[in-house]
């Protein structure tokens, strides 16, 4: 018994240190594991915090860029409004300025942008995948026309020939595809670490205009013209002349010549390339083209002031019945104006971007070539997507001024001004999604 107790004591004395050592080791390992888990959790939390901060800073930067771009546009419109109130921008001035834009300023802008962009691409070997830009411009114009036709038929089922229906269709069909995307691209990528992104973005937008501009100046006037002044009363010779004039107008010819002078090496070396014999003429055209956006915005704001000067207030001497009728007419006009603004906003900032995003997403997933192109060149995808969420083209007021429809131009200018102001949050939202999708920012 004594021997058993002694042996047991020796066993216990011998095993306890080892047991305590194992227990201590287990405690240490457990603490290390918990520390590592806490460290991993801290790292993941820090990474999540960094991602959240990065996303927040990106969103803030995009919102700032969008607000800055819109504020630039509104500042020019404010100057034009003041000039109109001072009598410097009357109807005759607006008509002359519209003709200058159509015949000189915008053709110079389109020619310089298209020729310069294609010449730069040709130096590095012309990338034929960029042909998707003018092709998608045509597709998006037809898509906007289809959406506008459906909305117009739902909203004006018996008044499809009215000015309101035509303006709604035109505003949905054509977005601001040139100046505003360039302003946003400049604001977003001006301080980017990759300095080539800004030049590439502006070049791609110019190539997009190669498909958009002919569609605008051919289809736009036909949408906005009156049925009474259509070609049905013209002779066959006059119809052919009108068709040729509409197809081969100055902006369309500028697109064609810009394509030729940019793609053909010998023509490019005549005036487009720096140091060429006629490069000074090319630079002069660029200087004229730089006036394109300010002049269009002056027409937009000048049309607003023209409406204020030509509108007749309800006089106190008017009979009560006529005053009541005038008030009812005014209320109906305001209601119609609000309805048109709402549906243009819905079409341009909800329906068109959603449909275009879905269409491009389907192409990316089901057409391997398109998927490869977008993966190799995210700026191409950026330009295609940003073109889908722009407000309506302010050049529509230029078309109405050229057609002599002063009242319609005034009403459309009011609609566009409200759309541009209300569109800032929507544009910021879509820009955030675009930059997240393309991972450019």
XYZ file of C-alpha atoms in Angstrom:
441
model
C 0.000 0.000 0.000
C 2.806 2.339 0.938
C 4.593 1.373 -2.267
C 1.415 2.123 -4.295
C 1.038 5.525 -2.665
C 4.687 6.303 -3.318
C 4.432 5.299 -6.948
C 1.220 7.312 -7.327
C 2.837 10.311 -5.695
C 5.849 10.093 -7.996
C 3.487 9.774 -10.998
C 1.452 12.780 -9.951
C 4.552 14.800 -9.176
C 5.995 13.836 -12.557
C 2.853 14.463 -14.621
C 1.648 17.702 -13.059
C 4.468 19.842 -14.419
C 3.865 18.477 -17.883
C 0.126 18.990 -17.557
C 0.614 22.530 -16.349
C 3.090 23.110 -19.171
C 0.565 21.821 -21.733
C -2.165 23.908 -20.167
C 0.033 26.969 -20.241
C 0.988 26.275 -23.835
C -2.701 25.848 -24.730
C -3.533 29.147 -23.051
C -0.736 30.886 -24.912
C -1.805 29.347 -28.239
C -5.405 30.288 -27.553
C -4.402 33.851 -26.801
C -2.252 34.000 -29.946
C -5.122 32.633 -32.029
C -7.579 35.119 -30.570
C -5.033 37.881 -31.129
C -4.575 36.799 -34.747
C -8.337 36.630 -35.220
C -8.656 40.074 -33.705
C -5.801 41.275 -35.910
C -7.460 39.805 -39.003
C -10.741 41.355 -37.962
C -8.993 44.673 -37.412
C -7.297 44.431 -40.793
C -10.556 43.544 -42.541
C -12.295 46.337 -40.656
C -9.555 48.766 -41.666
C -9.732 47.568 -45.264
C -13.524 47.933 -45.226
C -13.106 51.389 -43.712
C -10.570 52.312 -46.393
C -12.912 51.010 -49.105
C -15.833 52.922 -47.609
C -13.717 56.072 -47.337
C -12.498 55.568 -50.910
C -16.039 55.034 -52.175
C -17.240 58.075 -50.231
C -14.390 60.218 -51.553
C -15.038 58.968 -55.097
C -18.740 59.765 -54.804
C -17.934 63.184 -53.370
C -15.441 63.859 -56.167
C -17.973 62.842 -58.800
C -20.703 64.951 -57.208
C -18.306 67.887 -57.114
C -17.366 67.360 -60.768
C -21.011 67.128 -61.831
C -21.975 70.213 -59.824
C -18.985 72.098 -61.215
C -19.893 71.185 -64.801
C -23.528 72.194 -64.367
C -22.508 75.413 -62.579
C -20.302 76.350 -65.550
C -23.228 75.863 -67.898
C -25.620 77.782 -65.653
C -23.106 80.626 -65.287
C -22.980 81.110 -69.056
C -26.783 80.903 -69.157
C -26.931 83.549 -66.428
C -24.756 85.875 -68.493
C -26.977 85.240 -71.513
C -30.100 85.900 -69.443
C -28.707 89.231 -68.243
C -27.741 90.120 -71.812
C -31.269 89.306 -72.950
C -32.825 91.398 -70.212
C -30.563 94.258 -71.258
C -31.833 93.953 -74.834
C -28.585 92.627 -76.293
C -30.086 89.246 -77.253
C -33.328 89.921 -79.087
C -35.029 87.605 -81.590
C -33.069 88.930 -84.573
C -29.759 88.419 -82.756
C -30.763 84.884 -81.776
C -31.673 84.052 -85.381
C -28.349 85.364 -86.700
C -26.409 83.541 -83.972
C -28.271 80.298 -84.779
C -27.267 80.594 -88.434
C -23.643 81.231 -87.455
C -23.631 78.129 -85.254
C -25.213 75.949 -87.917
C -23.080 77.135 -90.841
C -19.690 78.005 -89.295
C -19.110 77.391 -85.575
C -20.396 73.845 -85.131
C -18.908 72.551 -88.430
C -15.516 73.870 -87.260
C -15.975 72.184 -83.890
C -16.939 68.825 -85.428
C -14.227 68.893 -88.108
C -11.410 69.676 -85.657
C -12.542 67.144 -83.045
C -13.152 64.274 -85.500
C -10.068 64.890 -87.668
C -7.776 65.341 -84.673
C -9.080 62.240 -82.904
C -8.822 59.937 -85.918
C -5.374 61.294 -86.850
C -4.069 60.482 -83.350
C -5.505 56.981 -83.542
C -4.054 56.504 -87.032
C -0.551 57.349 -85.755
C -0.740 54.402 -83.345
C -2.423 52.121 -85.872
C -6.129 52.682 -86.437
C -8.141 50.669 -83.906
C -11.137 49.401 -85.845
C -12.919 48.508 -82.608
C -13.530 52.260 -82.180
C -16.096 52.028 -84.983
C -18.445 50.813 -82.254
C -18.692 54.468 -81.094
C -20.480 55.970 -84.142
C -22.442 52.733 -84.551
C -23.683 52.876 -80.957
C -24.501 56.575 -81.443
C -26.899 55.654 -84.247
C -28.382 52.806 -82.180
C -28.912 55.048 -79.151
C -30.604 57.708 -81.307
C -33.063 55.135 -82.656
C -33.557 53.755 -79.143
C -34.328 57.237 -77.832
C -36.711 57.817 -80.724
C -38.514 54.559 -79.919
C -38.831 55.454 -76.215
C -39.981 58.978 -77.112
C -42.576 57.669 -79.569
C -44.067 55.348 -76.929
C -44.176 58.080 -74.271
C -45.626 60.631 -76.739
C -48.384 58.240 -77.809
C -49.278 57.551 -74.181
C -49.226 61.232 -73.207
C -50.643 62.828 -76.379
C -52.695 60.070 -78.062
C -54.779 62.523 -80.123
C -52.216 65.351 -80.442
C -49.159 63.719 -81.979
C -48.756 66.706 -84.348
C -48.721 69.253 -81.508
C -45.572 71.144 -80.548
C -45.570 69.504 -77.119
C -45.558 65.986 -78.579
C -42.824 66.847 -81.096
C -40.644 68.510 -78.480
C -41.042 65.547 -76.135
C -40.038 63.172 -78.938
C -37.046 65.318 -79.932
C -35.864 65.757 -76.308
C -35.989 61.989 -75.750
C -34.339 61.139 -79.074
C -31.321 63.435 -78.778
C -29.141 63.935 -75.729
C -26.349 66.419 -75.146
C -23.731 64.179 -76.740
C -20.865 66.602 -77.304
C -20.208 69.563 -75.003
C -21.592 68.251 -71.702
C -19.832 64.826 -71.771
C -16.591 66.646 -72.587
C -17.127 69.025 -69.641
C -17.808 66.102 -67.259
C -14.862 64.087 -68.590
C -12.565 67.074 -68.159
C -13.784 67.656 -64.598
C -13.353 63.990 -63.605
C -10.041 63.118 -65.300
C -8.221 66.463 -65.289
C -6.274 65.586 -62.108
C -6.163 61.817 -62.713
C -2.871 59.992 -62.205
C -3.096 58.652 -65.766
C -2.823 61.785 -67.923
C -3.741 59.896 -71.098
C -7.310 59.187 -69.958
C -8.530 62.752 -70.503
C -7.210 62.965 -74.073
C -8.559 59.522 -74.889
C -11.981 60.349 -73.428
C -12.309 63.562 -75.471
C -11.157 61.718 -78.598
C -13.729 58.975 -78.074
C -16.535 61.490 -77.520
C -15.534 63.154 -80.797
C -15.740 59.802 -82.587
C -19.178 59.279 -81.048
C -20.235 62.594 -82.598
C -19.265 61.176 -85.983
C -22.399 59.031 -85.833
C -24.565 61.353 -83.738
C -24.233 64.666 -85.624
C -25.565 63.444 -89.007
C -28.496 61.781 -87.240
C -29.274 64.976 -85.317
C -29.208 67.353 -88.263
C -31.097 64.975 -90.562
C -33.705 63.568 -88.173
C -34.047 66.515 -85.765
C -35.543 69.065 -88.207
C -37.973 66.457 -89.574
C -39.269 65.770 -86.047
C -39.781 69.432 -85.143
C -41.139 70.772 -88.455
C -44.842 71.515 -88.891
C -47.026 69.264 -90.989
C -48.234 72.333 -92.903
C -44.701 73.153 -94.024
C -43.708 69.585 -94.842
C -42.630 68.424 -98.265
C -46.160 67.309 -99.219
C -46.811 70.687 -100.889
C -43.507 70.696 -102.798
C -42.764 69.560 -106.331
C -40.625 66.412 -106.835
C -37.618 68.570 -107.755
C -38.040 70.696 -104.638
C -38.408 67.537 -102.518
C -35.125 66.144 -103.843
C -33.388 69.459 -103.242
C -34.779 69.632 -99.691
C -33.681 66.055 -98.997
C -30.147 66.668 -100.275
C -29.917 69.917 -98.297
C -31.018 68.117 -95.145
C -28.624 65.208 -95.627
C -25.561 67.179 -96.754
C -25.830 70.103 -94.336
C -22.723 71.831 -92.897
C -22.406 69.721 -89.692
C -22.764 66.463 -91.662
C -20.223 67.593 -94.265
C -17.875 68.569 -91.424
C -18.154 65.018 -90.036
C -17.379 63.492 -93.451
C -14.398 65.768 -94.126
C -13.127 65.276 -90.573
C -13.176 61.518 -91.141
C -11.329 61.861 -94.469
C -8.677 64.303 -93.227
C -8.061 62.205 -90.131
C -7.920 58.767 -91.774
C -6.059 59.600 -95.001
C -2.389 60.135 -94.170
C -1.626 62.572 -96.997
C -4.597 64.782 -96.120
C -3.740 64.618 -92.423
C -0.183 65.793 -93.164
C -1.566 68.815 -95.010
C -3.304 70.485 -92.067
C -4.027 68.240 -89.061
C -0.493 67.288 -87.989
C 1.454 69.978 -86.110
C 3.967 71.696 -88.409
C 2.031 70.848 -91.582
C 1.678 73.527 -94.296
C -1.951 74.439 -93.489
C -1.973 73.687 -89.765
C -2.667 77.355 -89.022
C -6.026 76.994 -90.799
C -6.772 73.915 -88.699
C -5.950 75.860 -85.515
C -8.140 78.764 -86.668
C -11.033 76.345 -87.154
C -10.380 75.032 -83.641
C -10.549 78.563 -82.250
C -13.926 79.092 -83.913
C -15.117 75.697 -82.675
C -14.296 76.640 -79.085
C -17.143 79.172 -79.257
C -19.677 76.402 -79.929
C -20.835 75.657 -76.377
C -21.000 79.299 -75.154
C -22.972 80.376 -78.237
C -25.484 77.535 -77.882
C -25.975 78.366 -74.204
C -26.481 82.033 -75.103
C -29.258 80.997 -77.481
C -30.787 78.819 -74.776
C -30.804 81.601 -72.181
C -31.652 84.300 -74.741
C -34.782 82.383 -75.724
C -35.931 82.535 -72.097
C -35.609 86.316 -71.892
C -37.281 86.692 -75.268
C -40.302 84.874 -73.858
C -40.430 87.211 -70.882
C -40.385 90.295 -73.107
C -43.013 89.028 -75.558
C -45.456 87.577 -73.009
C -48.439 89.814 -72.349
C -49.661 90.133 -68.739
C -53.358 90.106 -67.854
C -54.430 93.709 -67.718
C -56.745 94.999 -64.992
C -59.093 96.485 -67.592
C -59.811 93.089 -69.071
C -63.409 91.916 -68.525
C -63.830 89.375 -65.690
C -64.840 86.566 -68.036
C -61.744 87.109 -70.197
C -59.555 87.302 -67.078
C -60.962 83.977 -65.879
C -60.385 82.399 -69.277
C -56.841 83.762 -69.347
C -56.149 82.398 -65.870
C -57.519 78.977 -66.801
C -55.380 78.978 -69.947
C -52.331 79.962 -67.908
C -52.966 77.153 -65.402
C -53.362 74.642 -68.235
C -50.138 75.854 -69.849
C -48.251 75.494 -66.560
C -49.727 72.049 -66.040
C -48.700 71.051 -69.550
C -45.228 72.456 -68.954
C -44.815 70.491 -65.701
C -46.075 67.316 -67.396
C -43.618 67.693 -70.246
C -40.711 68.332 -67.853
C -41.630 65.250 -65.803
C -41.818 62.883 -68.770
C -38.671 64.248 -70.421
C -36.872 63.785 -67.090
C -38.272 60.264 -66.758
C -37.232 59.346 -70.300
C -33.724 60.837 -70.203
C -32.634 59.962 -66.661
C -34.518 56.738 -65.905
C -35.684 54.884 -69.006
C -32.839 55.597 -71.432
C -29.938 54.888 -69.021
C -31.618 51.758 -67.655
C -32.306 50.333 -71.114
C -28.839 51.252 -72.390
C -27.111 49.740 -69.347
C -29.104 46.551 -69.845
C -28.309 46.453 -73.568
C -24.571 46.980 -73.055
C -24.544 44.433 -70.223
C -26.162 41.853 -72.505
C -23.569 42.572 -75.198
C -20.750 42.171 -72.683
C -22.002 38.786 -71.493
C -23.206 37.258 -74.755
C -20.871 38.721 -77.399
C -17.268 37.681 -76.616
C -15.725 40.237 -78.988
C -17.560 43.127 -77.315
C -16.606 41.807 -73.882
C -12.929 41.674 -74.894
C -13.022 45.192 -76.337
C -14.575 46.664 -73.183
C -12.162 44.783 -70.917
C -9.131 46.034 -72.841
C -10.418 49.590 -73.176
C -12.661 50.661 -70.253
C -12.671 54.260 -71.528
C -14.670 53.043 -74.533
C -17.285 51.624 -72.167
C -17.219 54.848 -70.133
C -18.031 57.016 -73.161
C -20.843 54.732 -74.328
C -22.435 54.777 -70.874
C -22.023 58.478 -70.136
C -23.755 59.302 -73.416
C -26.873 57.474 -72.193
C -27.457 59.629 -69.099
C -27.024 63.135 -70.507
C -29.920 65.645 -70.621
C -31.573 66.671 -73.856
C -29.582 68.448 -76.567
C -29.698 72.223 -76.229
C -29.120 72.423 -79.999
C -32.836 71.684 -80.427
C -33.502 75.365 -79.712
C -31.129 76.211 -82.586
C -33.235 74.082 -84.970
C -36.426 75.844 -83.856
C -34.766 79.234 -84.282
C -33.674 78.275 -87.792
C -37.242 77.172 -88.583
C -38.537 80.536 -87.361
C -40.567 78.990 -84.508
C -39.777 81.579 -81.837
C -42.548 80.631 -79.415
C -41.711 76.935 -79.578
C -38.019 77.738 -79.056
C -38.938 79.775 -75.970
C -41.011 76.968 -74.462
C -38.342 74.367 -75.189
C -35.670 76.608 -73.640
C -37.690 76.712 -70.394
C -38.050 72.920 -70.408
C -34.324 72.397 -71.013
C -33.326 74.863 -68.305
C -35.410 73.016 -65.705
C -34.169 69.624 -66.942
C -30.539 70.713 -66.660
C -31.032 72.011 -63.116
C -33.030 69.004 -61.904
C -30.736 66.550 -63.657
C -27.681 67.095 -61.429
C -28.544 64.378 -58.832
C -29.464 61.860 -61.545
C -26.278 62.536 -63.521
C -24.195 62.147 -60.343
C -25.890 58.819 -59.588
C -25.227 57.407 -63.057
C -21.648 58.730 -63.103
C -20.911 56.909 -59.849
C -22.261 53.690 -61.337
C -20.287 54.175 -64.560
C -16.985 54.789 -62.782
C -17.572 51.852 -60.463
C -18.297 49.620 -63.440
C -15.299 50.769 -65.477
C -12.938 51.130 -62.464
C -11.402 54.241 -64.023
C -11.542 56.506 -60.975
